Amino acid sequence: MLAPALEVPIQNGTGSIPTVGLGTWTVFGEQGNADEVEKACLAAIDAGYRHIDCAWCYGTQPGVGRALEAKIREGVITREDMFITTKLWDTHHNPSLVSEELKDSLTTLRTDYVDLFLIHWPLALQDQDMSGKPIAPLDADGKGIPAEHALEDVWKAMEECHRAGLTRNIGLSNFNKKQVDRIMKICTIKPSNMQVEVSPYFSNSRILDHCRQLGMTLTAYAPLGAPNRPWRETGEPNVFEDPVLKEIATVKRKTTAQVILRFHIQRGLVVIPKSIRTSRIQENIQIFDFTLTDDEMSKIAALDKNLRVFKESIGFNHKEYPFNEPF
């Protein structure tokens, strides 16, 4: 059983990642949610969060930037106290657009650098400018219009962002093993982090184990299974209703969410639960005052149903669609 730490050292890069971060995705591509994310970030920083996970396509980075600026001005934090992640969107895989997008993110985040810059998906879509409209260019069948930008070339542009001091670390998200290995074969700067979907019903163990062996830190998005996702199908299980998790939560006198997050960090993962409710934000970081036993960890691990809920359907026909491989 791994002993969780407040921070995870970055082996292939610089610094360390706070184990619990705040996710800032609300409703895909709707800029209006920046205001509620600003409030969530203010509450998170007050609750002790020092890690905020962002992405260009979320449309919420202006709110994150305002919150960071406010808390720095108040003297609650310094920029160095915070670990900020952002991600390269699919429509900016053209190597000439990679640094342009990152600079755009830096402007909205009101910072000179980010701590981690990830390739959000291995799916290059038709080049778009920084207006974010459309956020994903689609064909008549509702699928993303692909662009011919090799992942290897995108990575080289990511490395240039690192060398320019725009980001302290670079990494990957939603890549499969073959795609990871392609990057490892050509990289000068190794990926520092892999961010993938992980929940009690989706362990994603094989890609996590592979990336861990390559020295990457590991971040779990949707760690609570995204039970409120709009596309949830009737009959799909909800982790918050799981009797095993509820029983452990009762024994530990914790919430089911706290038990789940604790499970992940005892697997050695960084977690980035999303919430805009202050009480839930506070609850999600209060997971360092109890421990799950080996037996409890085994019981939760046995819940795995291989239930992936973020399938990125717009990329089903893309040649780089990552989830056609076993892992």
Coordinates of C-alpha atoms in Angstrom, one line a residue:
M1 CA 0.0 0.0 0.0
L2 CA 1.5 3.3 -1.0
A3 CA 1.7 6.0 1.6
P4 CA 0.1 9.1 0.0
A5 CA 2.0 12.4 0.2
L6 CA 0.8 16.0 0.0
E7 CA 2.9 16.3 -3.1
V8 CA 4.3 13.9 -5.7
P9 CA 7.8 14.6 -6.9
I10 CA 8.2 15.0 -10.7
Q11 CA 10.9 12.6 -11.9
N12 CA 11.0 13.7 -15.6
G13 CA 10.9 17.4 -14.9
T14 CA 10.9 20.1 -12.3
G15 CA 9.2 20.4 -8.9
S16 CA 6.4 18.4 -7.5
I17 CA 2.6 18.2 -8.0
P18 CA 0.2 18.7 -5.1
T19 CA -1.8 15.5 -4.7
V20 CA -5.2 17.1 -4.7
G21 CA -6.1 19.7 -7.3
L22 CA -9.2 21.5 -8.4
G23 CA -10.7 20.6 -11.7
T24 CA -12.1 23.5 -13.7
W25 CA -14.2 21.9 -16.4
T26 CA -17.8 22.9 -16.2
V27 CA -19.8 22.7 -19.5
F28 CA -17.7 22.1 -22.6
G29 CA -16.7 25.4 -24.2
E30 CA -19.1 27.7 -22.5
Q31 CA -17.2 30.8 -21.6
G32 CA -19.9 32.0 -19.2
N33 CA -18.8 29.5 -16.6
A34 CA -15.6 31.4 -15.9
D35 CA -17.4 33.4 -13.1
E36 CA -18.5 30.3 -11.2
V37 CA -15.0 28.8 -11.6
E38 CA -13.5 32.0 -10.2
K39 CA -15.6 31.6 -7.1
A40 CA -14.6 27.9 -6.9
C41 CA -10.9 28.8 -7.2
L42 CA -11.1 31.4 -4.4
A43 CA -12.8 28.8 -2.2
A44 CA -10.3 26.2 -3.1
I45 CA -7.3 28.4 -2.3
D46 CA -8.8 29.3 1.0
A47 CA -9.3 25.6 1.7
G48 CA -5.7 24.9 1.1
Y49 CA -5.6 23.8 -2.5
R50 CA -2.3 24.7 -4.3
H51 CA -3.0 22.9 -7.5
I52 CA -5.5 24.0 -10.2
D53 CA -6.1 22.0 -13.4
C54 CA -7.1 24.0 -16.4
A55 CA -7.4 23.7 -20.2
W56 CA -7.7 26.1 -23.0
C57 CA -10.9 24.5 -24.3
Y58 CA -12.8 24.7 -21.0
G59 CA -13.3 28.5 -21.4
T60 CA -12.9 29.0 -17.7
Q61 CA -9.2 30.1 -17.5
P62 CA -10.2 33.8 -17.2
G63 CA -11.9 33.0 -13.9
V64 CA -8.9 31.1 -12.7
G65 CA -6.6 34.0 -13.6
R66 CA -8.8 36.5 -11.7
A67 CA -8.8 34.2 -8.6
L68 CA -5.1 33.8 -8.7
E69 CA -4.5 37.5 -9.1
A70 CA -6.8 38.3 -6.2
K71 CA -5.3 35.8 -3.8
I72 CA -1.8 36.9 -4.7
R73 CA -2.8 40.5 -4.1
E74 CA -4.3 39.6 -0.7
G75 CA -1.0 38.0 0.3
V76 CA -2.7 34.6 0.8
I77 CA -0.4 32.9 -1.8
T78 CA 2.5 33.7 -4.1
R79 CA 2.7 32.4 -7.7
E80 CA 5.4 30.0 -6.6
D81 CA 2.9 28.4 -4.1
M82 CA 0.6 27.3 -6.9
F83 CA 0.8 24.5 -9.4
I84 CA -1.1 25.4 -12.6
T85 CA -1.8 23.0 -15.4
T86 CA -3.2 23.8 -18.8
K87 CA -3.7 21.8 -22.0
L88 CA -3.2 22.1 -25.7
W89 CA -6.5 21.9 -27.6
D90 CA -7.1 19.7 -30.6
T91 CA -7.5 22.6 -33.1
H92 CA -4.0 23.9 -32.2
H93 CA -1.9 20.9 -33.1
N94 CA -0.3 22.8 -35.9
P95 CA 3.3 23.3 -34.5
S96 CA 3.0 27.0 -35.4
L97 CA 0.0 27.3 -33.1
V98 CA 1.2 25.5 -30.0
S99 CA 3.1 28.3 -28.4
E100 CA 0.4 30.8 -29.6
E101 CA -2.2 28.8 -27.7
L102 CA 0.0 28.6 -24.6
K103 CA 0.7 32.3 -24.6
D104 CA -3.1 32.9 -24.9
S105 CA -3.6 30.7 -21.9
L106 CA -0.9 32.6 -20.0
T107 CA -2.7 35.9 -20.7
T108 CA -6.0 34.6 -19.4
L109 CA -4.4 32.9 -16.4
R110 CA -2.5 36.1 -15.6
T111 CA 0.8 34.4 -15.2
D112 CA 4.1 34.3 -17.0
Y113 CA 4.4 30.5 -17.0
V114 CA 2.4 27.3 -16.2
D115 CA 3.8 24.4 -14.2
L116 CA 2.5 21.8 -16.6
F117 CA 1.4 21.9 -20.2
L118 CA -0.3 18.8 -21.6
I119 CA -1.4 17.7 -25.0
H120 CA -5.1 17.3 -24.1
W121 CA -6.0 14.6 -26.7
P122 CA -3.9 13.0 -29.5
L123 CA -6.5 14.1 -32.0
A124 CA -5.5 16.9 -34.3
L125 CA -8.5 18.7 -35.7
Q126 CA -8.8 21.4 -38.3
D127 CA -6.7 24.4 -37.5
Q128 CA -8.6 27.2 -35.7
D129 CA -7.7 30.6 -34.4
M130 CA -7.8 31.6 -30.7
S131 CA -11.4 32.7 -30.8
G132 CA -12.6 29.2 -29.8
K133 CA -15.4 29.3 -32.3
P134 CA -16.1 26.6 -33.2
I135 CA -14.4 24.9 -30.3
A136 CA -14.5 21.7 -32.4
P137 CA -15.1 21.9 -36.2
L138 CA -17.4 19.0 -37.1
D139 CA -18.4 17.4 -40.4
A140 CA -22.0 16.6 -41.5
D141 CA -22.0 13.5 -39.3
G142 CA -21.0 15.3 -36.2
K143 CA -17.4 14.0 -36.2
G144 CA -14.3 16.1 -35.8
I145 CA -12.7 17.3 -39.0
P146 CA -9.2 15.9 -38.8
A147 CA -5.9 17.7 -39.5
E148 CA -2.6 16.2 -40.6
H149 CA -0.3 17.1 -37.8
A150 CA 1.9 14.3 -36.5
L151 CA 2.0 13.8 -32.8
E152 CA 5.8 13.8 -32.9
D153 CA 5.8 17.3 -34.4
V154 CA 3.3 18.5 -31.8
W155 CA 5.6 17.2 -29.1
K156 CA 8.6 19.0 -30.6
A157 CA 6.6 22.2 -30.4
M158 CA 5.8 21.4 -26.8
E159 CA 9.5 21.1 -26.1
E160 CA 10.1 24.5 -27.6
C161 CA 7.5 26.0 -25.2
H162 CA 9.5 24.4 -22.3
R163 CA 12.8 25.8 -23.6
A164 CA 11.2 29.2 -23.9
G165 CA 10.3 29.1 -20.2
L166 CA 6.5 29.2 -20.9
T167 CA 6.0 26.0 -19.0
R168 CA 8.1 24.2 -16.4
N169 CA 6.9 20.7 -17.4
I170 CA 5.2 19.1 -20.4
G171 CA 3.1 16.0 -20.6
L172 CA 0.4 13.9 -22.2
S173 CA -3.3 13.2 -21.7
N174 CA -5.6 10.5 -23.1
F175 CA -2.8 8.8 -25.0
N176 CA -2.6 5.1 -25.5
K177 CA 0.5 3.0 -25.0
K178 CA 1.6 3.0 -28.7
Q179 CA 1.2 6.8 -28.8
V180 CA 3.2 7.2 -25.6
D181 CA 6.0 5.0 -26.9
R182 CA 6.1 7.1 -30.1
I183 CA 6.7 10.2 -28.1
M184 CA 9.3 8.5 -25.9
K185 CA 11.2 7.4 -29.0
I186 CA 11.7 10.9 -30.4
C187 CA 11.6 13.2 -27.4
T188 CA 14.5 15.3 -26.1
I189 CA 12.5 16.3 -23.1
K190 CA 10.5 13.4 -21.5
P191 CA 6.8 13.7 -20.6
S192 CA 6.5 14.6 -17.0
N193 CA 2.9 13.6 -16.5
M194 CA 0.1 11.5 -17.9
Q195 CA -3.5 12.6 -17.2
V196 CA -6.2 10.0 -17.9
E197 CA -9.7 9.0 -16.7
V198 CA -9.7 6.9 -13.5
S199 CA -12.5 6.0 -11.2
P200 CA -13.4 3.0 -9.0
Y201 CA -15.3 1.6 -12.0
F202 CA -12.4 2.3 -14.4
S203 CA -9.0 1.5 -13.0
N204 CA -7.1 2.2 -16.2
S205 CA -4.3 0.2 -14.6
R206 CA -2.4 -0.8 -17.7
I207 CA -1.6 2.6 -19.1
L208 CA -1.0 3.9 -15.6
D209 CA 1.5 1.1 -14.9
H210 CA 3.2 1.7 -18.3
C211 CA 3.6 5.4 -17.7
R212 CA 4.8 4.9 -14.1
Q213 CA 7.6 2.7 -15.4
L214 CA 8.6 5.5 -17.8
G215 CA 9.0 7.9 -14.8
M216 CA 5.8 9.9 -15.3
T217 CA 3.6 11.3 -12.6
L218 CA 0.0 10.2 -12.9
T219 CA -3.2 12.3 -12.7
A220 CA -6.7 11.0 -12.5
Y221 CA -9.4 13.1 -14.0
A222 CA -13.1 12.3 -13.3
P223 CA -11.9 10.5 -10.2
L224 CA -15.4 10.3 -8.8
G225 CA -16.8 8.8 -12.0
A226 CA -18.5 12.0 -13.3
P227 CA -22.0 10.9 -12.1
N228 CA -23.7 14.1 -13.2
R229 CA -22.4 13.9 -16.8
P230 CA -25.2 14.9 -19.2
W231 CA -24.6 11.9 -21.5
R232 CA -24.9 9.3 -18.7
E233 CA -26.9 6.4 -20.0
T234 CA -29.9 4.9 -18.1
G235 CA -28.8 2.0 -16.0
E236 CA -25.1 2.9 -15.8
P237 CA -23.9 2.5 -12.2
N238 CA -23.2 5.4 -9.9
V239 CA -20.2 5.1 -7.5
F240 CA -22.0 7.1 -4.9
E241 CA -24.7 4.4 -4.7
D242 CA -22.2 1.5 -4.4
P243 CA -22.7 -0.5 -1.2
V244 CA -19.0 -1.4 -0.8
L245 CA -18.0 2.2 -0.9
K246 CA -20.9 3.3 1.3
E247 CA -20.0 0.7 3.9
I248 CA -16.3 1.7 4.0
A249 CA -17.4 5.4 4.2
T250 CA -19.6 4.5 7.2
V251 CA -16.7 2.7 9.0
K252 CA -14.3 5.5 8.3
R253 CA -16.9 8.2 9.2
K254 CA -16.1 9.9 5.9
T255 CA -18.1 10.6 2.8
T256 CA -18.1 8.2 -0.2
A257 CA -16.2 10.9 -2.2
Q258 CA -13.5 11.1 0.4
V259 CA -13.1 7.3 0.4
I260 CA -12.8 7.3 -3.4
L261 CA -10.2 10.1 -3.5
R262 CA -8.2 8.5 -0.7
F263 CA -8.2 5.2 -2.7
H264 CA -6.7 7.0 -5.7
I265 CA -4.0 8.7 -3.8
Q266 CA -3.0 5.5 -2.1
R267 CA -2.6 4.1 -5.6
G268 CA 0.0 6.9 -6.1
L269 CA -2.3 9.1 -8.2
V270 CA -2.9 12.9 -8.2
V271 CA -6.6 13.7 -8.2
I272 CA -8.4 16.7 -9.7
P273 CA -12.1 16.5 -8.6
K274 CA -14.3 19.2 -10.0
S275 CA -16.8 21.1 -7.9
I276 CA -18.2 24.6 -7.7
R277 CA -19.7 24.1 -4.2
T278 CA -17.6 25.4 -1.4
S279 CA -18.6 22.7 1.0
R280 CA -17.7 20.0 -1.5
I281 CA -14.4 21.7 -2.4
Q282 CA -13.5 21.7 1.3
E283 CA -14.6 18.1 1.7
N284 CA -12.5 16.8 -1.2
I285 CA -9.2 17.9 0.3
Q286 CA -9.9 16.6 3.8
I287 CA -8.5 13.1 3.0
F288 CA -5.2 13.1 4.8
D289 CA -6.4 12.2 8.3
F290 CA -7.4 8.6 7.6
T291 CA -6.0 5.6 5.8
L292 CA -7.6 2.7 3.9
T293 CA -6.4 -0.8 4.9
D294 CA -5.1 -3.2 2.4
D295 CA -8.3 -5.1 2.6
E296 CA -10.4 -2.0 2.0
M297 CA -8.1 -1.1 -1.0
S298 CA -8.6 -4.6 -2.4
K299 CA -12.4 -4.3 -2.0
I300 CA -12.5 -1.0 -3.9
A301 CA -10.1 -2.3 -6.6
A302 CA -12.4 -5.2 -7.2
L303 CA -15.2 -2.8 -8.2
D304 CA -13.5 -2.1 -11.6
K305 CA -15.9 -2.5 -14.4
N306 CA -13.7 -1.1 -17.2
L307 CA -16.4 1.6 -17.5
R308 CA -14.8 4.5 -19.5
V309 CA -17.2 7.5 -19.6
F310 CA -15.1 10.0 -21.4
K311 CA -14.9 8.5 -24.9
E312 CA -14.5 11.7 -27.0
S313 CA -17.0 10.6 -29.6
I314 CA -16.1 13.3 -32.0
G315 CA -12.8 11.5 -32.6
F316 CA -14.3 8.0 -33.3
N317 CA -13.2 8.1 -36.9
H318 CA -9.8 9.8 -36.3
K319 CA -6.8 7.8 -37.2
E320 CA -5.2 8.7 -33.8
Y321 CA -8.3 7.9 -31.8
P322 CA -6.7 6.5 -28.7
F323 CA -9.2 4.0 -27.3
N324 CA -9.2 1.5 -30.1
E325 CA -6.1 -0.1 -28.6
P326 CA -6.3 -2.4 -25.5
F327 CA -4.6 0.4 -23.6

